[in-house]
Tab-separated table of C-alpha atoms and ligand atoms in Angstrom:
chain	number	residue	atom	x	y	z
A	17	MET	CA	31.586	74.521	-57.135
A	18	LYS	CA	31.712	70.410	-56.876
A	19	LYS	CA	34.825	68.515	-57.280
A	20	GLU	CA	34.739	64.890	-58.352
A	21	THR	CA	37.906	62.395	-57.650
A	22	ILE	CA	38.455	59.663	-60.329
A	23	HIS	CA	40.338	56.666	-59.019
A	24	PRO	CA	42.000	54.144	-61.510
A	25	ALA	CA	39.621	51.308	-62.464
A	26	LYS	CA	39.941	47.916	-63.916
A	27	ALA	CA	36.452	47.342	-65.441
A	28	LEU	CA	33.221	49.045	-66.403
A	29	THR	CA	30.360	46.327	-65.827
A	30	GLY	CA	26.717	46.270	-65.757
A	31	THR	CA	23.863	47.903	-67.450
A	32	LEU	CA	23.502	51.573	-68.284
A	33	GLU	CA	19.976	53.136	-68.896
A	34	LEU	CA	21.050	56.414	-70.842
A	35	PRO	CA	18.993	59.781	-70.410
A	36	GLY	CA	16.928	60.862	-73.313
A	37	ASP	CA	18.526	62.421	-76.403
A	38	LYS	CA	19.416	66.199	-75.967
A	39	SER	CA	19.028	67.118	-79.569
A	40	ILE	CA	15.860	65.284	-79.865
A	41	SER	CA	14.289	66.478	-76.668
A	42	HIS	CA	14.960	70.281	-77.755
A	43	ARG	CA	13.149	69.525	-81.166
A	44	TYR	CA	10.165	67.780	-79.687
A	45	ALA	CA	9.693	70.231	-76.863
A	46	MET	CA	9.439	73.219	-79.502
A	47	LEU	CA	7.242	71.438	-82.028
A	48	ALA	CA	4.919	70.405	-79.282
A	49	ALA	CA	4.538	73.966	-78.113
A	50	LEU	CA	3.596	74.895	-81.676
A	51	ALA	CA	1.142	72.103	-82.172
A	52	GLU	CA	-2.630	72.235	-81.398
A	53	GLY	CA	-3.115	70.171	-78.312
A	54	ALA	CA	-1.470	68.179	-75.700
A	55	SER	CA	1.794	66.174	-76.312
A	56	GLU	CA	3.387	63.750	-74.118
A	57	LEU	CA	7.068	63.370	-74.343
A	58	ARG	CA	8.464	60.154	-72.438
A	59	HIS	CA	12.207	59.576	-71.472
A	60	PHE	CA	12.872	63.476	-72.091
A	61	ALA	CA	16.429	64.427	-71.722
A	62	ALA	CA	17.516	65.108	-68.065
A	63	ALA	CA	20.055	67.731	-69.539
A	64	ARG	CA	20.124	71.156	-68.023
A	65	ASP	CA	19.830	72.502	-71.494
A	66	CYS	CA	16.676	70.894	-72.461
A	67	HIS	CA	15.135	72.429	-69.435
A	68	SER	CA	16.320	75.718	-70.573
A	69	THR	CA	14.318	75.150	-73.636
A	70	LEU	CA	11.282	73.915	-71.476
A	71	GLY	CA	11.532	77.294	-69.458
A	72	CYS	CA	11.509	79.421	-72.747
A	73	MET	CA	8.580	77.828	-74.105
A	74	LYS	CA	6.776	78.077	-70.910
A	75	SER	CA	7.459	81.945	-70.988
A	76	LEU	CA	6.035	82.156	-74.484
A	77	GLY	CA	2.854	80.654	-73.150
A	78	ALA	CA	2.887	76.931	-73.781
A	79	ASP	CA	1.551	74.753	-70.999
A	80	VAL	CA	4.400	72.579	-69.786
A	81	LYS	CA	4.196	70.010	-67.070
A	82	VAL	CA	7.312	67.845	-65.970
A	83	ASP	CA	6.972	64.664	-64.165
A	84	GLY	CA	10.186	63.055	-63.765
A	85	SER	CA	11.305	62.349	-67.352
A	86	THR	CA	7.831	62.492	-68.664
A	87	VAL	CA	6.941	66.136	-70.128
A	88	LYS	CA	3.512	67.068	-70.985
A	89	ILE	CA	3.409	70.243	-73.329
A	90	THR	CA	-0.115	71.699	-74.501
A	91	GLY	CA	0.369	73.883	-77.529
A	92	ARG	CA	-1.883	76.552	-78.887
A	93	GLY	CA	-1.005	76.217	-82.495
A	94	LEU	CA	1.465	77.970	-84.595
A	95	ARG	CA	-0.047	81.298	-83.995
A	96	GLY	CA	-0.567	80.646	-80.369
A	97	LEU	CA	2.680	81.760	-78.734
A	98	LYS	CA	2.554	85.101	-76.473
A	99	SER	CA	5.101	87.488	-76.250
A	100	SER	CA	7.038	87.353	-72.912
A	101	TRP	CA	7.831	90.354	-71.037
A	102	ARG	CA	10.789	88.825	-69.536
A	103	THR	CA	14.168	88.239	-71.515
A	104	LEU	CA	14.149	84.565	-72.285
A	105	ASP	CA	17.175	82.784	-70.860
A	106	ALA	CA	18.620	80.129	-72.925
A	107	GLU	CA	21.475	79.522	-70.130
A	108	ASN	CA	24.427	77.585	-71.609
A	109	SER	CA	22.406	76.075	-74.408
A	110	GLY	CA	23.425	77.061	-78.078
A	111	THR	CA	20.659	74.821	-79.567
A	112	THR	CA	17.990	76.440	-77.661
A	113	ILE	CA	18.951	80.191	-78.668
A	114	ARG	CA	19.709	79.271	-82.205
A	115	LEU	CA	16.608	77.044	-82.836
A	116	LEU	CA	14.216	79.352	-80.951
A	117	SER	CA	15.636	82.487	-82.950
A	118	GLY	CA	14.097	80.663	-85.983
A	119	ILE	CA	10.790	80.218	-84.285
A	120	LEU	CA	10.899	83.802	-82.957
A	121	SER	CA	11.397	85.303	-86.319
A	122	GLY	CA	7.859	84.079	-87.312
A	123	GLN	CA	6.080	85.576	-84.326
A	124	ASP	CA	4.054	88.828	-84.658
A	125	PHE	CA	6.018	90.216	-81.400
A	126	THR	CA	9.287	91.055	-80.156
A	127	THR	CA	11.319	88.772	-77.846
A	128	ARG	CA	14.657	89.298	-76.309
A	129	ILE	CA	16.777	86.137	-75.524
A	130	THR	CA	19.926	85.578	-73.896
A	131	GLY	CA	22.072	83.237	-71.907
A	132	ASP	CA	24.948	82.468	-69.614
A	133	ALA	CA	28.598	84.112	-69.766
A	134	SER	CA	29.628	81.161	-72.109
A	135	LEU	CA	26.453	81.342	-74.320
A	136	GLN	CA	27.088	85.198	-74.593
A	137	LYS	CA	30.461	84.608	-76.225
A	138	ARG	CA	28.943	82.213	-79.068
A	139	PRO	CA	28.417	83.433	-82.425
A	140	MET	CA	24.760	84.108	-83.627
A	141	LYS	CA	25.524	85.769	-86.936
A	142	ARG	CA	25.293	82.265	-88.411
A	143	VAL	CA	21.462	82.241	-87.711
A	144	VAL	CA	20.823	85.973	-87.949
A	145	THR	CA	21.875	86.099	-91.527
A	146	PRO	CA	19.491	83.665	-92.934
A	147	LEU	CA	16.699	84.987	-90.759
A	148	LEU	CA	17.287	88.482	-91.954
A	149	GLN	CA	17.082	87.440	-95.315
A	150	MET	CA	13.716	85.896	-94.653
A	151	GLY	CA	12.122	89.121	-93.381
A	152	ALA	CA	12.843	89.026	-89.572
A	153	GLU	CA	14.406	92.071	-87.688
A	154	ILE	CA	17.231	90.996	-85.406
A	155	GLN	CA	19.544	92.942	-83.320
A	156	ALA	CA	22.676	91.191	-81.809
A	157	ARG	CA	25.252	92.462	-79.518
A	158	ASP	CA	28.084	93.625	-81.901
A	159	GLY	CA	26.093	92.263	-84.660
A	160	ASN	CA	27.029	88.728	-83.655
A	161	PHE	CA	26.401	87.820	-79.988
A	162	PRO	CA	23.512	87.323	-77.339
A	163	PRO	CA	21.361	89.080	-76.070
A	164	LEU	CA	19.399	88.828	-79.546
A	165	GLU	CA	16.383	91.134	-79.712
A	166	ILE	CA	14.031	89.546	-82.521
A	167	ARG	CA	11.165	91.481	-83.983
A	168	GLY	CA	9.330	88.688	-86.008
A	169	GLY	CA	8.276	89.657	-89.577
A	170	HIS	CA	6.266	88.273	-92.394
A	171	LEU	CA	8.805	85.843	-93.461
A	172	HIS	CA	9.070	84.755	-97.166
A	173	GLY	CA	10.894	81.466	-98.219
A	174	ILE	CA	14.458	81.549	-99.202
A	175	HIS	CA	16.930	79.108	-100.518
A	176	TYR	CA	19.820	79.259	-98.187
A	177	ASP	CA	23.243	77.697	-99.061
A	178	MET	CA	24.579	76.995	-95.654
A	179	PRO	CA	28.445	78.338	-95.572
A	180	MET	CA	29.133	75.922	-92.675
A	181	ALA	CA	27.758	72.350	-91.796
A	182	SER	CA	25.757	73.091	-88.690
A	183	ALA	CA	22.339	71.458	-87.573
A	184	GLN	CA	21.606	74.236	-85.551
A	185	VAL	CA	21.644	76.770	-88.562
A	186	LYS	CA	19.761	74.351	-90.607
A	187	SER	CA	17.165	73.790	-87.978
A	188	ALA	CA	16.644	77.618	-87.496
A	189	VAL	CA	15.984	78.274	-90.969
A	190	LEU	CA	13.681	75.359	-91.228
A	191	LEU	CA	11.721	76.410	-88.170
A	192	ALA	CA	11.218	79.868	-89.537
A	193	GLY	CA	10.329	78.238	-92.801
A	194	LEU	CA	6.942	77.101	-90.971
A	195	TYR	CA	6.001	80.632	-90.969
A	196	ALA	CA	7.288	81.948	-94.181
A	197	SER	CA	5.173	82.143	-97.346
A	198	GLY	CA	5.903	79.632	-99.976
A	199	GLU	CA	8.911	77.031	-99.808
A	200	THR	CA	12.196	77.341	-97.645
A	201	LEU	CA	15.217	75.377	-98.776
A	202	VAL	CA	18.338	74.746	-96.952
A	203	THR	CA	21.490	73.386	-98.646
A	204	GLU	CA	24.039	71.909	-96.488
A	205	PRO	CA	27.803	71.691	-97.425
A	206	ALA	CA	27.937	68.460	-95.597
A	207	LYS	CA	25.769	66.086	-93.910
A	208	THR	CA	24.629	66.993	-90.365
A	209	ARG	CA	22.135	65.401	-88.021
A	210	ASP	CA	18.807	65.429	-89.329
A	211	HIS	CA	16.566	65.148	-86.219
A	212	SER	CA	14.679	68.494	-87.010
A	213	GLU	CA	13.584	66.991	-90.403
A	214	LEU	CA	12.366	63.915	-88.966
A	215	ALA	CA	10.587	65.900	-86.053
A	216	LEU	CA	8.958	68.377	-88.394
A	217	GLU	CA	7.650	65.615	-90.475
A	218	LEU	CA	6.487	63.607	-87.318
A	219	PHE	CA	4.447	66.691	-86.198
A	220	GLY	CA	2.910	67.149	-89.390
A	221	ALA	CA	4.900	69.710	-91.323
A	222	ARG	CA	5.463	69.287	-95.013
A	223	VAL	CA	9.213	68.563	-95.286
A	224	GLU	CA	11.074	67.041	-98.305
A	225	LYS	CA	14.740	65.812	-98.560
A	226	ARG	CA	16.339	66.324	-101.763
A	227	GLY	CA	20.080	65.103	-101.415
A	228	ARG	CA	21.771	67.724	-99.321
A	229	THR	CA	18.828	70.123	-99.464
A	230	VAL	CA	15.805	70.075	-97.297
A	231	ALA	CA	12.645	71.909	-98.305
A	232	ILE	CA	9.578	73.033	-96.211
A	233	GLN	CA	6.499	74.389	-97.034
A	234	GLY	CA	5.066	77.501	-94.860
A	235	MET	CA	1.979	76.515	-92.828
A	236	ALA	CA	1.205	79.121	-90.356
A	237	ASP	CA	-0.905	81.555	-92.682
A	238	GLY	CA	-1.895	82.009	-96.285
A	239	PRO	CA	-2.725	79.248	-98.928
A	240	GLY	CA	-0.690	76.599	-97.271
A	241	LYS	CA	-2.268	77.019	-93.911
A	242	GLY	CA	-2.396	74.133	-91.542
A	243	ALA	CA	-1.510	72.955	-88.181
A	244	LEU	CA	1.130	70.818	-86.291
A	245	GLN	CA	-0.540	67.873	-84.610
A	246	PRO	CA	0.420	66.902	-81.011
A	247	LYS	CA	2.160	63.616	-80.384
A	248	SER	CA	2.923	60.898	-77.870
A	249	LEU	CA	6.481	60.155	-78.258
A	250	ASP	CA	9.416	58.147	-76.598
A	251	VAL	CA	12.846	59.880	-76.857
A	252	PRO	CA	15.791	57.466	-77.591
A	253	GLY	CA	18.745	57.492	-75.239
A	254	ASP	CA	21.505	59.904	-75.928
A	255	ILE	CA	24.356	58.541	-78.032
A	256	SER	CA	26.591	61.561	-77.276
A	257	SER	CA	26.231	60.525	-73.717
A	258	ALA	CA	26.612	56.774	-74.325
A	259	VAL	CA	30.023	57.830	-75.921
A	260	PHE	CA	31.811	58.253	-72.607
A	261	PHE	CA	30.702	54.806	-71.276
A	262	ILE	CA	31.621	53.265	-74.458
A	263	ALA	CA	35.152	54.907	-74.400
A	264	ALA	CA	35.389	54.056	-70.540
A	265	ALA	CA	34.531	50.123	-71.114
A	266	SER	CA	36.880	49.920	-74.214
A	267	LEU	CA	39.872	51.308	-72.272
A	268	LEU	CA	39.349	49.082	-69.044
A	269	PRO	CA	40.254	45.486	-70.165
A	270	GLU	CA	38.084	43.522	-68.105
A	271	SER	CA	34.797	45.524	-68.914
A	272	ASN	CA	31.741	44.045	-70.019
A	273	LEU	CA	28.868	46.579	-70.372
A	274	PHE	CA	25.408	46.785	-71.647
A	275	ILE	CA	23.982	50.144	-72.930
A	276	ALA	CA	20.120	49.955	-73.562
A	277	ASN	CA	17.848	52.042	-75.761
A	278	VAL	CA	20.525	53.982	-77.474
A	279	GLY	CA	19.478	56.386	-80.420
A	280	LEU	CA	21.199	55.287	-83.521
A	281	ASN	CA	20.107	57.814	-86.165
A	282	PRO	CA	22.671	57.368	-89.050
A	283	THR	CA	23.639	61.076	-88.750
A	284	ARG	CA	24.690	60.441	-85.099
A	285	SER	CA	25.963	56.969	-84.962
A	286	ALA	CA	29.316	57.380	-87.143
A	287	ILE	CA	30.941	57.300	-83.828
A	288	LEU	CA	30.298	53.577	-83.513
A	289	ASP	CA	31.803	52.943	-86.826
A	290	PHE	CA	34.847	54.775	-85.805
A	291	PHE	CA	35.143	52.809	-82.449
A	292	GLN	CA	34.909	49.642	-84.479
A	293	ALA	CA	37.540	50.941	-86.958
A	294	MET	CA	39.804	51.487	-84.035
A	295	GLY	CA	39.174	48.004	-82.700
A	296	ALA	CA	36.595	48.377	-80.190
A	297	SER	CA	34.583	45.336	-79.124
A	298	LEU	CA	31.329	46.835	-79.806
A	299	THR	CA	28.063	45.063	-80.739
A	300	VAL	CA	24.763	46.617	-81.912
A	301	LEU	CA	21.726	44.720	-80.637
A	302	ASN	CA	17.894	44.887	-81.258
A	303	LEU	CA	18.098	47.549	-83.996
A	304	GLN	CA	14.728	48.967	-84.538
A	305	SER	CA	12.762	52.015	-85.782
A	306	ALA	CA	10.949	54.273	-83.357
A	307	GLN	CA	8.855	56.933	-84.756
A	308	GLY	CA	11.308	57.815	-87.494
A	309	GLU	CA	14.573	57.484	-85.266
A	310	LEU	CA	16.602	54.198	-85.064
A	311	VAL	CA	16.929	52.753	-81.560
A	312	GLY	CA	19.251	49.678	-80.524
A	313	ASP	CA	21.149	48.400	-77.639
A	314	LEU	CA	25.008	48.261	-77.324
A	315	SER	CA	27.453	45.600	-75.953
A	316	VAL	CA	31.081	46.859	-74.984
A	317	LYS	CA	33.979	45.070	-73.827
A	318	GLY	CA	37.477	46.112	-73.266
A	319	ALA	CA	39.859	45.946	-76.147
A	320	PRO	CA	43.007	47.857	-77.454
A	321	LEU	CA	42.160	50.961	-79.543
A	322	LYS	CA	44.437	51.756	-82.530
A	323	GLY	CA	43.630	55.408	-82.563
A	324	GLY	CA	43.042	57.472	-85.807
A	325	HIS	CA	42.293	60.496	-88.032
A	326	ILE	CA	39.269	62.599	-87.955
A	327	PHE	CA	38.948	65.238	-90.787
A	328	GLY	CA	36.521	66.710	-93.401
A	329	GLU	CA	33.071	65.468	-93.699
A	330	LEU	CA	33.412	63.278	-90.609
A	331	VAL	CA	33.877	66.278	-88.328
A	332	PRO	CA	30.235	67.324	-88.276
A	333	LEU	CA	29.027	63.683	-87.953
A	334	LEU	CA	31.342	63.366	-84.911
A	335	ILE	CA	31.408	67.135	-83.323
A	336	ASP	CA	30.179	66.328	-79.989
A	337	GLU	CA	32.368	63.087	-79.756
A	338	LEU	CA	35.489	64.878	-80.594
A	339	PRO	CA	36.440	65.747	-76.925
A	340	MET	CA	36.025	62.142	-75.888
A	341	LEU	CA	38.141	60.967	-78.940
A	342	ALA	CA	40.836	63.343	-78.229
A	343	ALA	CA	41.012	62.322	-74.562
A	344	LEU	CA	41.601	58.661	-75.608
A	345	GLY	CA	44.413	59.588	-77.603
A	346	PRO	CA	47.305	58.970	-75.338
A	347	PHE	CA	45.698	55.494	-74.590
A	348	THR	CA	45.669	54.501	-78.399
A	349	GLU	CA	48.489	52.712	-80.158
A	350	GLU	CA	48.645	55.438	-82.947
A	351	GLY	CA	47.341	58.420	-81.112
A	352	ILE	CA	44.308	60.682	-82.335
A	353	GLU	CA	44.389	63.590	-84.906
A	354	ILE	CA	41.658	65.768	-85.553
A	355	ARG	CA	41.746	68.426	-88.249
A	356	ASP	CA	39.156	70.719	-90.040
A	357	ALA	CA	37.489	71.237	-86.729
A	358	ALA	CA	38.095	74.895	-86.084
A	359	GLU	CA	34.163	75.087	-84.879
A	360	LEU	CA	35.420	73.209	-81.538
A	361	ARG	CA	36.734	76.472	-80.590
A	362	LEU	CA	33.259	77.884	-80.580
A	363	LYS	CA	31.657	75.456	-78.384
A	364	GLU	CA	30.703	75.713	-74.762
A	365	SER	CA	34.391	76.340	-74.383
A	366	ASP	CA	37.320	76.544	-76.731
A	367	ARG	CA	37.371	72.733	-76.671
A	368	ILE	CA	40.683	72.655	-78.809
A	369	ALA	CA	42.389	74.856	-75.997
A	370	ALA	CA	40.690	73.005	-73.079
A	371	LEU	CA	41.842	69.474	-74.521
A	372	ALA	CA	45.374	70.570	-75.163
A	373	GLU	CA	45.621	72.289	-71.751
A	374	ASN	CA	44.070	69.115	-69.768
A	375	LEU	CA	45.876	66.367	-71.770
A	376	ARG	CA	49.277	68.095	-70.996
A	377	LYS	CA	48.598	68.124	-67.455
A	378	MET	CA	48.042	64.578	-67.559
A	379	GLY	CA	51.557	64.064	-69.252
A	380	ALA	CA	50.242	63.529	-72.624
A	381	LYS	CA	52.112	64.973	-75.703
A	382	VAL	CA	49.838	67.250	-77.707
A	383	GLU	CA	50.404	69.584	-80.768
A	384	GLU	CA	47.556	72.258	-80.840
A	385	LEU	CA	46.630	73.243	-84.227
A	386	PRO	CA	44.185	76.125	-85.420
A	387	ASP	CA	41.768	73.716	-86.615
A	388	GLY	CA	42.218	70.746	-84.251
A	389	LEU	CA	45.023	68.855	-82.256
A	390	ARG	CA	47.390	65.841	-82.639
A	391	VAL	CA	47.589	63.728	-79.574
A	392	GLU	CA	50.326	61.085	-79.378
A	393	GLY	CA	49.541	57.371	-78.657
A	394	ARG	CA	50.727	55.089	-76.070
A	395	HIS	CA	54.317	55.025	-77.044
A	396	SER	CA	54.935	58.480	-75.602
A	397	GLY	CA	54.530	57.317	-72.319
A	398	ARG	CA	51.839	56.423	-69.521
A	399	VAL	CA	49.531	59.389	-68.467
A	400	HIS	CA	49.072	60.106	-64.911
A	401	GLY	CA	46.061	61.706	-62.950
A	402	ALA	CA	45.932	65.345	-62.874
A	403	GLU	CA	43.768	68.432	-61.630
A	404	ILE	CA	41.372	69.099	-64.576
A	405	ALA	CA	39.817	72.311	-65.209
A	406	PRO	CA	36.857	71.879	-67.391
A	407	ARG	CA	36.287	75.404	-68.187
A	408	GLY	CA	32.428	75.113	-67.508
A	409	ASP	CA	32.230	72.728	-70.053
A	410	HIS	CA	30.260	69.424	-69.675
A	411	ARG	CA	31.803	67.300	-72.537
A	412	ILE	CA	35.377	68.483	-71.361
A	413	ALA	CA	34.510	67.319	-67.868
A	414	MET	CA	33.263	63.932	-68.747
A	415	ALA	CA	35.936	63.223	-71.158
A	416	PHE	CA	38.691	63.723	-68.717
A	417	ALA	CA	36.818	61.751	-66.041
A	418	VAL	CA	36.938	58.672	-68.569
A	419	ALA	CA	40.618	59.325	-69.137
A	420	GLY	CA	41.114	59.535	-65.329
A	421	LEU	CA	39.903	55.746	-64.902
A	422	ALA	CA	42.814	54.615	-67.107
A	423	ALA	CA	45.510	56.975	-65.807
A	424	GLU	CA	47.820	56.258	-62.996
A	425	GLY	CA	46.912	57.728	-59.974
A	426	ASP	CA	43.836	59.962	-59.001
A	427	THR	CA	42.256	62.660	-61.179
A	428	VAL	CA	40.416	65.413	-59.801
A	429	ILE	CA	37.756	66.984	-61.977
A	430	HIS	CA	37.053	70.503	-60.767
A	431	ASP	CA	33.652	72.338	-61.323
A	432	ALA	CA	32.206	68.776	-62.145
A	433	ASP	CA	28.656	69.915	-61.797
A	434	CYS	CA	28.901	71.329	-65.327
A	435	ALA	CA	28.221	67.878	-66.473
A	436	ALA	CA	24.443	68.362	-65.746
A	437	VAL	CA	24.225	70.489	-68.955
A	438	SER	CA	23.843	67.240	-70.659
A	439	TYR	CA	24.166	64.465	-68.196
A	440	PRO	CA	23.113	65.266	-64.488
A	441	GLN	CA	23.729	61.395	-63.369
A	442	PHE	CA	27.176	61.113	-65.154
A	443	PHE	CA	29.268	60.838	-62.189
A	444	ASP	CA	26.919	58.548	-60.183
A	445	GLU	CA	26.813	56.225	-62.963
A	446	LEU	CA	30.375	56.245	-63.797
A	447	ARG	CA	31.086	55.387	-60.068
A	448	ARG	CA	28.328	52.597	-60.057
A	449	LEU	CA	29.733	50.816	-63.269
A	450	ALA	CA	33.366	51.209	-62.106
A	451	GLY	CA	32.589	49.678	-58.975
A	452	ALA	CA	34.221	52.635	-57.022
B	218	LIG	C1	23.311	70.424	-82.096
B	218	LIG	C2	24.212	70.500	-83.173
B	218	LIG	C3	25.530	70.796	-83.230
B	218	LIG	C4	25.976	70.095	-81.708
B	218	LIG	C5	25.118	70.791	-80.617
B	218	LIG	C6	23.671	70.150	-80.889
B	218	LIG	C7	21.849	70.348	-82.405
B	218	LIG	O1	25.905	71.871	-83.077
B	218	LIG	O2	27.452	70.445	-81.819
B	218	LIG	O3	25.618	69.888	-79.394
B	218	LIG	O4	21.161	69.809	-81.567
B	218	LIG	O5	21.418	70.693	-83.670
B	218	LIG	P1	26.334	72.880	-84.421
B	218	LIG	O6	24.924	72.975	-85.297
B	218	LIG	O7	26.681	74.270	-84.125
B	218	LIG	O8	27.339	72.037	-85.269
C-alpha cells in the first residue's frame, strides 16, 4: 500500500482541470445502458467508483467502451438488460449498489450484488425498504448488508416519504419508478443533490418536481410505455474533488489557483457559499448552463478562514465536503463544529472517528460527538505533521494531505492509493500545484 509524504508548502499556483463528476457519471452510465442506442459520455469520471458502475452495466449486457475519459455505451432499452451469472461487484461504491438496486428491482431476473469489505458494512435497508414496498423481492445479509439478492418484480408506483435525506435512496426509488406501473413519488425531508432528476429528464423520462417531492411515470411496460433516448454528453468537473484544492489554496497565503469547468449545480455548490462566508477569496467565473447542469470556473487565492458551524439542512448539501471542512478546523480562527451528521459514521469509513483520530495525531483539539465533532481553531496551537491512517477512505486521505500542506513538518498519508476511489490523480496534481 502506497504512502505519500506531504511537505509544508507556501502556495498552490496554476490551473487545475478536474476529473468528471462522480455522482453525474454514475447516473449517465446507468441511464445510457437503459437507453435505446449509442450514447457518448465525454469527460467521464476517472473515479474507480464510476468504473465499478461500468463493470456492473457490462455484466448486465450493455456494450461499454472506454477510451480515456470518453465512454461509449450502447443500451438495448429498458427491457434489454440480461441476467448476470456472476455476482455484480460494486467494490467500494455505495452509489453503485444503491442506485443499481433500484434498476435491478425492475428486471424480470435475479441478481446478486456485493462489494468490498467497507461496502459490506454499509446499510442497505434504506433502499431495500421502499423497493420491497414497490414489489421487488430482496434478501440482504442480516436484513441490512450486502450481498443483496434482488429478484425483480412487477413493480407498482408508491409515494415514499423518505425518513432520511439521501440522494442515493431517492435515486434508487426513482430508477425503480421507471419500471413501476403508474406514478412513483418520493418526498425528501431536506434537499439533496438532484442529478438523478436532471439526468432522467435528459434521457427522456417523465419526471416532475413538486417542491420536495419528485414524481416519475413508469415507462418500461403498459400504457405509459416509452423509451429512454441515447445522449451525447459532457460531464462537468467534480466540485467535491475541487474542494480539496479550494481548501489548500485558501490555507496557503501566496496561492493563486484557477480551477476550470467545475460543476456548480445548486444542490452541490453550498460549499462555495460556506467558503465565502468563512472569508475565502473565491470567485466564480464564466457561469453557464450545460445540458441541465451549471458549470463555471473558480479563482481561489490565499485568505485567512474564520471557521463555522454546520448543522441541520446544510448537512446533506455538504455531506461529502465535511471531512475537508473538519480537517481545516485547526487552521481557522474559530474552529469548525459539525452537528446532525451521524450519517458520516456510515460512509466509506466512520468519518467522525477517522477525523477525530487523525486530527488528534496532528495535535488538534477535538471533541467527538455522536452526530459530529468540534474542532478547535488556531488559538489552541499550531498543528504538526503526523502519520495519517485514512481507514481506506478516499476523502479522509485527501483531507489530511491538504492539512499536511499547512502543518509544521512532514505528514505521511498511509494507504494513499485509496484516493483513486474518487480522484486517481489527486496526489500528482497536489504536488504539481504546490511546486513540490
Ligand atoms: C451520493 C449521495 C450521497 C454522497 C455520496 C454520493 C450520490 O450519499 O455522500 O458520496 O451520488 O447520490 P447519501 O445519499 O447516502 O447521502
